[in-house]
CSV table of C-alpha atoms in Angstrom, one decimal:
chain,number,residue,atom,x,y,z
A,1141,ARG,CA,27.5,-30.0,9.4
A,1142,ILE,CA,31.0,-31.3,8.4
A,1143,ASN,CA,33.5,-30.5,10.2
A,1144,SER,CA,36.6,-28.2,10.5
A,1145,GLU,CA,39.1,-29.6,8.4
A,1146,SER,CA,37.4,-32.9,7.0
A,1147,ASN,CA,38.2,-34.4,3.8
A,1148,LEU,CA,35.6,-36.6,1.5
A,1149,LEU,CA,37.1,-37.8,-1.3
A,1150,SER,CA,34.7,-39.9,-4.1
A,1151,GLU,CA,35.6,-41.3,-7.2
A,1152,GLY,CA,31.6,-41.0,-7.8
A,1153,ASP,CA,29.8,-38.2,-6.7
A,1154,VAL,CA,28.8,-36.8,-3.3
A,1155,VAL,CA,25.1,-35.8,-2.5
A,1156,ILE,CA,24.6,-34.1,1.0
A,1157,ASN,CA,21.3,-33.3,2.2
A,1158,SER,CA,19.6,-31.5,5.4
A,1159,THR,CA,15.7,-31.6,5.4
A,1160,SER,CA,13.0,-30.3,8.1
A,1161,ILE,CA,9.6,-30.5,7.9
A,1162,GLY,CA,6.9,-28.9,10.0
A,1163,ASN,CA,2.8,-30.1,10.2
A,1164,VAL,CA,0.6,-28.2,12.7
A,1165,LEU,CA,-3.1,-27.9,13.2
A,1166,SER,CA,-4.6,-26.3,16.1
A,1167,SER,CA,-8.4,-26.0,16.2
A,1168,ALA,CA,-11.1,-24.7,19.1
A,1169,ASP,CA,-14.7,-24.9,18.3
A,1170,ASN,CA,-17.9,-23.8,20.9
A,1171,PHE,CA,-21.4,-24.6,19.9
A,1172,GLY,CA,-24.6,-23.8,22.3
A,1173,GLY,CA,-27.3,-21.5,23.5
A,1174,GLY,CA,-29.2,-20.2,26.1
A,1175,PHE,CA,-30.8,-17.1,27.6
A,1176,ILE,CA,-28.0,-15.6,27.6
A,1177,ASN,CA,-25.2,-17.1,25.7
A,1178,ILE,CA,-21.3,-16.3,26.1
A,1179,ALA,CA,-19.0,-18.0,24.3
A,1180,ALA,CA,-15.9,-18.0,23.0
A,1181,ALA,CA,-13.6,-20.7,20.6
A,1182,ASN,CA,-9.5,-19.7,20.8
A,1183,ALA,CA,-6.7,-21.4,18.3
A,1184,ILE,CA,-3.1,-20.9,18.5
A,1185,ALA,CA,-0.6,-22.5,16.3
A,1186,GLU,CA,3.2,-22.1,16.0
A,1187,VAL,CA,6.0,-23.8,14.1
A,1188,ALA,CA,9.3,-23.5,13.5
A,1189,THR,CA,11.5,-25.1,11.2
A,1190,GLN,CA,15.4,-25.1,10.2
A,1191,GLY,CA,16.8,-27.1,7.5
A,1192,LEU,CA,21.0,-26.4,8.0
A,1193,LEU,CA,24.0,-27.6,6.5
A,1194,ILE,CA,27.6,-25.9,7.9
A,1195,ILE,CA,30.9,-27.2,5.8
A,1196,GLU,CA,33.2,-25.4,8.7
A,1197,GLU,CA,36.7,-24.6,7.9
A,1198,ASP,CA,39.5,-26.1,6.2
A,1199,ALA,CA,37.0,-28.8,5.1
A,1200,SER,CA,37.2,-30.5,1.6
A,1201,ILE,CA,35.0,-32.1,-0.6
A,1202,SER,CA,36.0,-33.3,-4.1
A,1203,ALA,CA,34.1,-35.7,-6.3
A,1204,ARG,CA,35.1,-37.2,-9.6
A,1205,ASP,CA,31.7,-36.7,-11.1
A,1206,ASP,CA,28.9,-34.4,-9.0
A,1207,VAL,CA,28.9,-32.9,-5.7
A,1208,SER,CA,25.4,-31.6,-4.6
A,1209,LEU,CA,24.8,-29.5,-1.6
A,1210,THR,CA,20.6,-29.2,-0.2
A,1211,THR,CA,18.8,-28.0,2.4
A,1212,THR,CA,15.2,-28.2,2.5
A,1213,THR,CA,12.2,-26.6,5.1
A,1214,SER,CA,8.8,-26.9,4.7
A,1215,GLN,CA,5.6,-25.9,6.6
A,1216,ILE,CA,2.2,-27.1,6.4
A,1217,ALA,CA,0.0,-25.3,9.2
A,1218,SER,CA,-3.6,-24.5,10.3
A,1219,SER,CA,-5.0,-22.9,12.9
A,1220,LEU,CA,-9.2,-23.1,13.0
A,1221,GLY,CA,-12.0,-21.6,15.0
A,1222,GLN,CA,-15.6,-21.6,14.9
A,1223,ILE,CA,-18.7,-20.3,17.2
A,1224,ASP,CA,-22.3,-21.1,16.7
A,1225,GLY,CA,-24.5,-19.7,19.4
A,1226,GLY,CA,-27.7,-18.2,20.6
A,1227,GLY,CA,-29.9,-16.6,23.0
A,1228,PHE,CA,-31.8,-13.8,24.3
A,1229,ALA,CA,-28.4,-12.0,24.5
A,1230,SER,CA,-25.6,-14.1,22.5
A,1231,GLN,CA,-22.2,-12.9,22.5
A,1232,GLY,CA,-19.6,-15.0,20.3
A,1233,ASP,CA,-15.7,-14.2,19.4
A,1234,SER,CA,-13.6,-16.3,17.7
A,1235,ARG,CA,-9.5,-16.0,17.0
A,1236,THR,CA,-7.1,-17.7,15.4
A,1237,PHE,CA,-3.7,-17.1,15.3
A,1238,LEU,CA,-0.9,-18.6,13.4
A,1239,ASN,CA,2.6,-17.9,14.1
A,1240,GLN,CA,5.5,-19.6,11.3
A,1241,ASP,CA,9.1,-19.4,11.5
A,1242,TYR,CA,11.4,-21.0,9.0
A,1243,ARG,CA,15.0,-20.7,7.9
A,1244,SER,CA,17.0,-23.1,5.3
A,1245,LEU,CA,20.9,-22.8,5.2
A,1246,ILE,CA,23.8,-23.8,3.5
A,1247,GLN,CA,27.1,-22.0,5.1
A,1248,ILE,CA,30.6,-22.9,3.5
A,1249,GLY,CA,32.8,-21.8,5.6
A,1250,ASP,CA,36.2,-19.9,5.5
A,1251,GLY,CA,39.3,-22.5,4.3
A,1252,VAL,CA,37.0,-24.5,2.6
A,1253,THR,CA,37.6,-26.5,-1.1
A,1254,LEU,CA,34.5,-28.1,-3.1
A,1255,SER,CA,35.7,-30.3,-6.3
A,1256,ALA,CA,33.7,-31.7,-8.9
A,1257,ILE,CA,36.5,-32.8,-11.0
A,1258,ASP,CA,35.2,-34.0,-14.3
A,1259,GLY,CA,31.0,-32.6,-13.3
A,1260,ASN,CA,29.0,-30.2,-11.7
A,1261,LEU,CA,28.9,-28.6,-8.3
A,1262,THR,CA,25.3,-27.7,-7.0
A,1263,ALA,CA,24.6,-26.0,-3.9
A,1264,GLU,CA,20.9,-25.1,-2.9
A,1265,SER,CA,18.9,-23.7,0.0
A,1266,ARG,CA,15.3,-23.9,-0.5
A,1267,SER,CA,11.7,-23.5,1.8
A,1268,SER,CA,8.1,-23.4,0.8
A,1269,VAL,CA,5.2,-22.5,3.8
A,1270,ASN,CA,1.7,-22.7,3.2
A,1271,GLY,CA,0.0,-21.3,6.4
A,1272,LEU,CA,-3.9,-20.9,7.0
A,1273,ALA,CA,-5.3,-19.0,9.7
A,1274,LYS,CA,-9.4,-19.2,9.8
A,1275,ALA,CA,-12.2,-17.8,12.0
A,1276,ILE,CA,-15.7,-18.1,12.0
A,1277,ALA,CA,-18.4,-16.7,14.3
A,1278,ASP,CA,-22.0,-16.8,14.0
A,1279,SER,CA,-24.4,-15.3,17.0
A,1280,ARG,CA,-28.3,-14.6,16.9
A,1281,GLY,CA,-31.0,-13.4,19.8
A,1282,PHE,CA,-32.6,-10.3,20.2
A,1283,GLY,CA,-29.1,-8.6,21.0
A,1284,ALA,CA,-26.3,-10.5,19.3
A,1285,GLY,CA,-22.4,-9.3,18.8
A,1286,ALA,CA,-19.9,-11.5,16.9
A,1287,ASN,CA,-16.5,-11.2,16.2
A,1288,THR,CA,-13.5,-12.9,14.3
A,1289,VAL,CA,-9.8,-12.4,14.5
A,1290,ALA,CA,-7.6,-14.4,12.3
A,1291,HIS,CA,-4.0,-13.7,12.0
A,1292,VAL,CA,-0.6,-15.3,9.7
A,1293,ASN,CA,2.5,-13.8,11.0
A,1294,ILE,CA,5.7,-15.3,9.0
A,1295,GLY,CA,9.0,-14.5,10.3
A,1296,ASP,CA,8.4,-13.3,13.8
A,1297,GLN,CA,11.8,-14.5,14.7
A,1298,PHE,CA,13.5,-15.3,11.4
A,1299,ALA,CA,12.5,-16.6,7.7
A,1300,SER,CA,15.5,-16.7,5.3
A,1301,THR,CA,16.1,-19.3,2.7
A,1302,GLU,CA,20.3,-18.5,2.6
A,1303,THR,CA,23.5,-19.8,0.3
A,1304,THR,CA,27.1,-17.9,1.9
A,1305,ILE,CA,30.3,-18.8,0.7
A,1306,GLY,CA,32.9,-17.2,2.9
A,1307,ASP,CA,36.8,-17.4,1.5
A,1308,ALA,CA,36.5,-20.7,0.0
A,1309,ASP,CA,37.5,-22.6,-3.2
A,1310,LEU,CA,34.7,-24.4,-5.2
A,1311,SER,CA,35.2,-25.5,-9.0
A,1312,ALA,CA,33.5,-27.4,-11.3
A,1313,ALA,CA,34.2,-29.0,-14.7
A,1314,ARG,CA,31.2,-27.9,-15.9
A,1315,ASN,CA,28.6,-26.3,-14.4
A,1316,LEU,CA,28.5,-24.2,-11.0
A,1317,SER,CA,24.9,-23.6,-9.6
A,1318,LEU,CA,24.5,-21.3,-5.7
A,1319,LYS,CA,21.1,-20.8,-5.4
A,1320,SER,CA,18.3,-19.8,-2.8
A,1321,THR,CA,14.9,-20.6,-4.1
A,1322,VAL,CA,12.0,-20.1,-2.0
A,1323,ASP,CA,9.3,-22.8,-3.7
A,1324,GLY,CA,6.5,-21.3,-2.4
A,1325,LEU,CA,4.9,-19.0,0.0
A,1326,ASN,CA,1.3,-19.5,0.9
A,1327,ALA,CA,-0.7,-17.7,3.7
A,1328,ARG,CA,-4.9,-17.1,3.7
A,1329,ALA,CA,-6.5,-14.9,7.1
A,1330,TYR,CA,-10.0,-15.9,7.0
A,1331,ALA,CA,-12.4,-13.7,9.0
A,1332,GLU,CA,-16.2,-14.1,8.6
A,1333,SER,CA,-18.6,-13.1,11.4
A,1334,ASP,CA,-22.4,-13.2,11.1
A,1335,ALA,CA,-24.7,-11.5,14.3
A,1336,GLY,CA,-28.4,-11.6,13.5
A,1337,ALA,CA,-30.8,-10.0,15.9
A,1338,PHE,CA,-33.0,-6.9,16.6
A,1339,VAL,CA,-29.6,-5.0,18.1
A,1340,ALA,CA,-26.5,-6.5,16.8
A,1341,VAL,CA,-22.9,-6.1,16.2
A,1342,SER,CA,-20.3,-7.8,14.0
A,1343,SER,CA,-17.0,-7.6,13.4
A,1344,ALA,CA,-14.0,-9.3,11.5
A,1345,ASP,CA,-10.3,-9.1,11.3
A,1346,GLY,CA,-8.1,-10.8,9.3
A,1347,SER,CA,-4.5,-10.3,8.5
A,1348,VAL,CA,-1.4,-11.6,6.7
A,1349,ARG,CA,2.2,-10.4,7.9
A,1350,VAL,CA,5.3,-11.9,5.8
A,1351,ASN,CA,9.1,-10.1,7.5
A,1352,ASN,CA,12.1,-11.1,9.5
A,1353,SER,CA,13.1,-10.0,12.9
A,1354,ASN,CA,15.8,-8.5,11.2
A,1355,GLY,CA,14.4,-6.9,8.4
A,1356,ASP,CA,13.1,-8.1,5.2
A,1357,GLU,CA,11.8,-11.8,4.6
A,1358,LEU,CA,15.2,-13.2,2.7
A,1359,ALA,CA,16.4,-15.3,-0.7
A,1360,PHE,CA,19.7,-14.7,-0.2
A,1361,VAL,CA,23.6,-15.8,-2.1
A,1362,GLY,CA,26.3,-15.0,-1.0
A,1363,ILE,CA,30.2,-14.7,-1.8
A,1364,GLY,CA,32.5,-13.6,0.5
A,1365,SER,CA,35.9,-11.9,0.5
A,1366,GLY,CA,38.7,-13.8,-1.1
A,1367,ALA,CA,36.3,-16.6,-2.5
A,1368,SER,CA,37.5,-18.4,-5.3
A,1369,ILE,CA,34.8,-19.8,-8.0
A,1370,ARG,CA,35.7,-21.5,-11.2
A,1371,ALA,CA,33.5,-23.6,-13.6
A,1372,ASP,CA,32.8,-23.4,-17.5
A,1373,LYS,CA,29.5,-22.0,-16.3
A,1374,ILE,CA,28.1,-20.4,-13.0
A,1375,VAL,CA,24.8,-19.9,-12.1
A,1376,PHE,CA,24.0,-17.4,-8.8
A,1377,ASP,CA,20.0,-17.1,-8.2
A,1378,ALA,CA,18.4,-16.0,-5.4
A,1379,THR,CA,14.6,-16.3,-6.2
A,1380,HIS,CA,11.1,-16.3,-4.8
A,1381,LYS,CA,8.4,-17.9,-6.5
A,1382,ASN,CA,4.3,-19.2,-6.2
A,1383,ILE,CA,4.0,-16.3,-3.7
A,1384,ASP,CA,0.2,-16.3,-2.8
A,1385,LEU,CA,-1.1,-13.7,-0.1
A,1386,SER,CA,-4.3,-13.2,0.9
A,1387,SER,CA,-6.4,-11.4,4.1
A,1388,VAL,CA,-10.5,-11.5,4.6
A,1389,GLY,CA,-12.5,-9.5,6.8
A,1390,ASP,CA,-16.4,-10.3,6.1
A,1391,ALA,CA,-18.4,-9.2,8.9
A,1392,ASP,CA,-22.3,-9.2,8.0
A,1393,THR,CA,-25.3,-8.3,10.3
A,1394,ASP,CA,-28.9,-9.2,10.0
A,1395,ALA,CA,-30.6,-6.2,12.6
A,1396,ALA,CA,-32.9,-4.2,12.5
A,1397,ILE,CA,-30.1,-1.6,14.6
A,1398,ALA,CA,-26.6,-2.7,13.8
A,1399,GLY,CA,-23.1,-2.2,13.5
A,1400,ALA,CA,-20.4,-3.9,11.1
A,1401,SER,CA,-16.6,-3.6,11.0
A,1402,GLY,CA,-14.3,-5.6,8.5
A,1403,ASP,CA,-10.7,-5.0,8.3
A,1404,ALA,CA,-7.5,-6.9,6.0
A,1405,LYS,CA,-4.1,-6.6,6.1
A,1406,THR,CA,-1.7,-8.0,4.2
A,1407,ASP,CA,1.8,-6.9,4.3
A,1408,TYR,CA,4.5,-8.4,2.1
A,1409,GLN,CA,7.9,-7.6,3.4
A,1410,SER,CA,10.6,-9.9,1.3
A,1411,LYS,CA,13.9,-9.3,-0.9
A,1412,SER,CA,15.7,-11.9,-3.3
A,1413,LYS,CA,19.6,-10.6,-3.3
A,1414,ILE,CA,22.9,-11.7,-4.5
A,1415,GLN,CA,26.0,-10.5,-2.9
A,1416,VAL,CA,29.0,-10.9,-4.0
A,1417,ASP,CA,31.8,-9.3,-2.0
A,1418,ASP,CA,35.3,-7.3,-2.8
A,1419,THR,CA,38.0,-9.4,-3.4
A,1420,ALA,CA,36.0,-12.3,-4.6
A,1421,LEU,CA,37.2,-14.2,-8.3
A,1422,ILE,CA,34.4,-15.5,-10.6
A,1423,ALA,CA,35.5,-17.1,-13.2
A,1424,ALA,CA,33.5,-18.4,-16.2
A,1425,THR,CA,32.8,-19.0,-19.4
A,1426,ASN,CA,29.3,-18.3,-19.3
A,1427,LEU,CA,27.9,-16.4,-15.7
A,1428,GLN,CA,23.9,-16.1,-14.8
A,1429,VAL,CA,23.5,-13.7,-11.6
A,1430,LEU,CA,19.3,-13.9,-11.5
A,1431,VAL,CA,17.0,-12.5,-8.9
A,1432,ASN,CA,13.3,-13.1,-9.2
A,1433,GLN,CA,10.1,-12.3,-7.3
A,1434,ASN,CA,7.3,-14.3,-9.0
A,1435,ILE,CA,4.0,-13.2,-7.6
A,1436,VAL,CA,0.8,-15.3,-7.8
A,1437,ARG,CA,-1.4,-13.2,-5.7
A,1438,TYR,CA,-1.5,-10.1,-3.4
A,1439,ASP,CA,-5.0,-9.4,-1.8
A,1440,ARG,CA,-6.9,-8.1,0.6
A,1441,THR,CA,-10.6,-7.6,0.6
A,1442,ALA,CA,-12.9,-6.4,3.4
A,1443,ARG,CA,-16.2,-6.5,3.5
A,1444,ALA,CA,-18.9,-5.1,6.2
A,1445,ASP,CA,-23.0,-4.9,5.9
A,1446,THR,CA,-25.8,-3.6,7.9
A,1447,ASP,CA,-29.3,-4.0,6.5
A,1448,PHE,CA,-31.3,-1.1,8.7
A,1449,ILE,CA,-30.0,1.7,11.3
A,1450,GLY,CA,-26.5,1.7,11.7
A,1451,GLY,CA,-23.2,1.8,9.8
A,1452,ALA,CA,-20.5,-0.2,8.3
A,1453,ASP,CA,-17.1,0.3,8.1
A,1454,THR,CA,-14.4,-1.2,5.9
A,1455,SER,CA,-10.5,-1.1,6.4
A,1456,GLU,CA,-7.8,-2.7,3.8
A,1457,THR,CA,-4.3,-1.9,4.4
A,1458,GLY,CA,-0.6,-3.2,4.2
A,1459,ASP,CA,2.4,-2.8,2.0
A,1460,PHE,CA,4.1,-4.8,-0.7
A,1461,ASN,CA,7.6,-4.9,-1.1
A,1462,ALA,CA,8.7,-7.6,-3.7
A,1463,GLY,CA,12.9,-6.3,-3.6
A,1464,ARG,CA,15.1,-7.8,-6.0
A,1465,GLU,CA,18.9,-6.7,-5.4
A,1466,ILE,CA,22.3,-7.1,-6.6
A,1467,GLU,CA,25.4,-5.9,-5.4
A,1468,PHE,CA,28.2,-7.4,-7.5
A,1469,ASN,CA,31.7,-6.0,-6.3
A,1470,GLY,CA,34.2,-8.9,-6.5
A,1471,ASP,CA,36.5,-9.8,-9.8
A,1472,LEU,CA,35.0,-11.5,-12.6
A,1473,GLU,CA,37.4,-13.4,-15.3
A,1474,LEU,CA,35.1,-14.1,-18.6
A,1475,SER,CA,37.4,-16.8,-20.4
A,1476,PHE,CA,37.4,-17.2,-23.9
A,1477,GLY,CA,35.0,-19.9,-25.0
A,1478,VAL,CA,32.7,-20.7,-27.8
A,1479,SER,CA,30.4,-18.0,-26.8
A,1480,PRO,CA,31.0,-16.4,-23.8
A,1481,THR,CA,28.4,-14.8,-21.7
A,1482,LEU,CA,27.2,-12.7,-18.7
A,1483,ILE,CA,23.8,-12.6,-18.0
A,1484,VAL,CA,22.3,-10.6,-15.1
A,1485,ASP,CA,18.8,-10.6,-14.4
């Protein structure tokens, strides 16, 4: 945090970074047997990270060369559960839950002055999230049941990557970039159940959900009313990339009489957005306004199998909403130069 009315002047570069990293593992297993065997393995993992850089009102940062502001948050999290049991009557339940919240934020307040006198000015918030929930159950006997649940929830409380500018003055002699980048969102839920008996029941439920308690999971660049941003080349960029989401619900039985159900849900509610408010001034020779969603995989796979007498049901659900939005209400000045350019994508 840079306090209000602070002043920082450098004859070289100014580099300010804020980083938050979370690594979490939760695991449970249960192996056993007996005439009557009832076993359960439940694993719950929760992680919340926030990388924040806040420059308060009327602060000033000036460098002869480059100014670089960066926030980064990253997570690697797993929730694992496994059951293996047998008996004349056997029941095995494995349930895993993974809850992930993250925020990467650069917030530049009203009255702030940022200047790269002879160089480049960059402000970029970055996020990356990796999550795995895996539940396996294997149950054997004359009568057997196997149930698994694996859920990954991203954004129950917050999920955002934001670079916001208030009524501030930003300038650079060369390039000025304001970016919010989700470098990767990799989430996988895998539920597998296998019941073998004369009479058997098996169910598997895998679910991945990405959203934000206030709406969409978000990569956002916001320029507030009254802001002044000047440079030779200006880039506003809100990007999601390397988005890889998948869920599997795989229920299998080996029995004369059986029932099996497999459910898979992958729900992606996300937005890349750039917003420039009324009376903000953007002055450049070359201006690029970019919003992107790069999806590597969006998948849900449900399987259910029975051998002889019985029924097998599958369900594959979830919505895919990879939103992109540009809202530009400010004033734009494209200066005369070698090749004045405006790119909106």
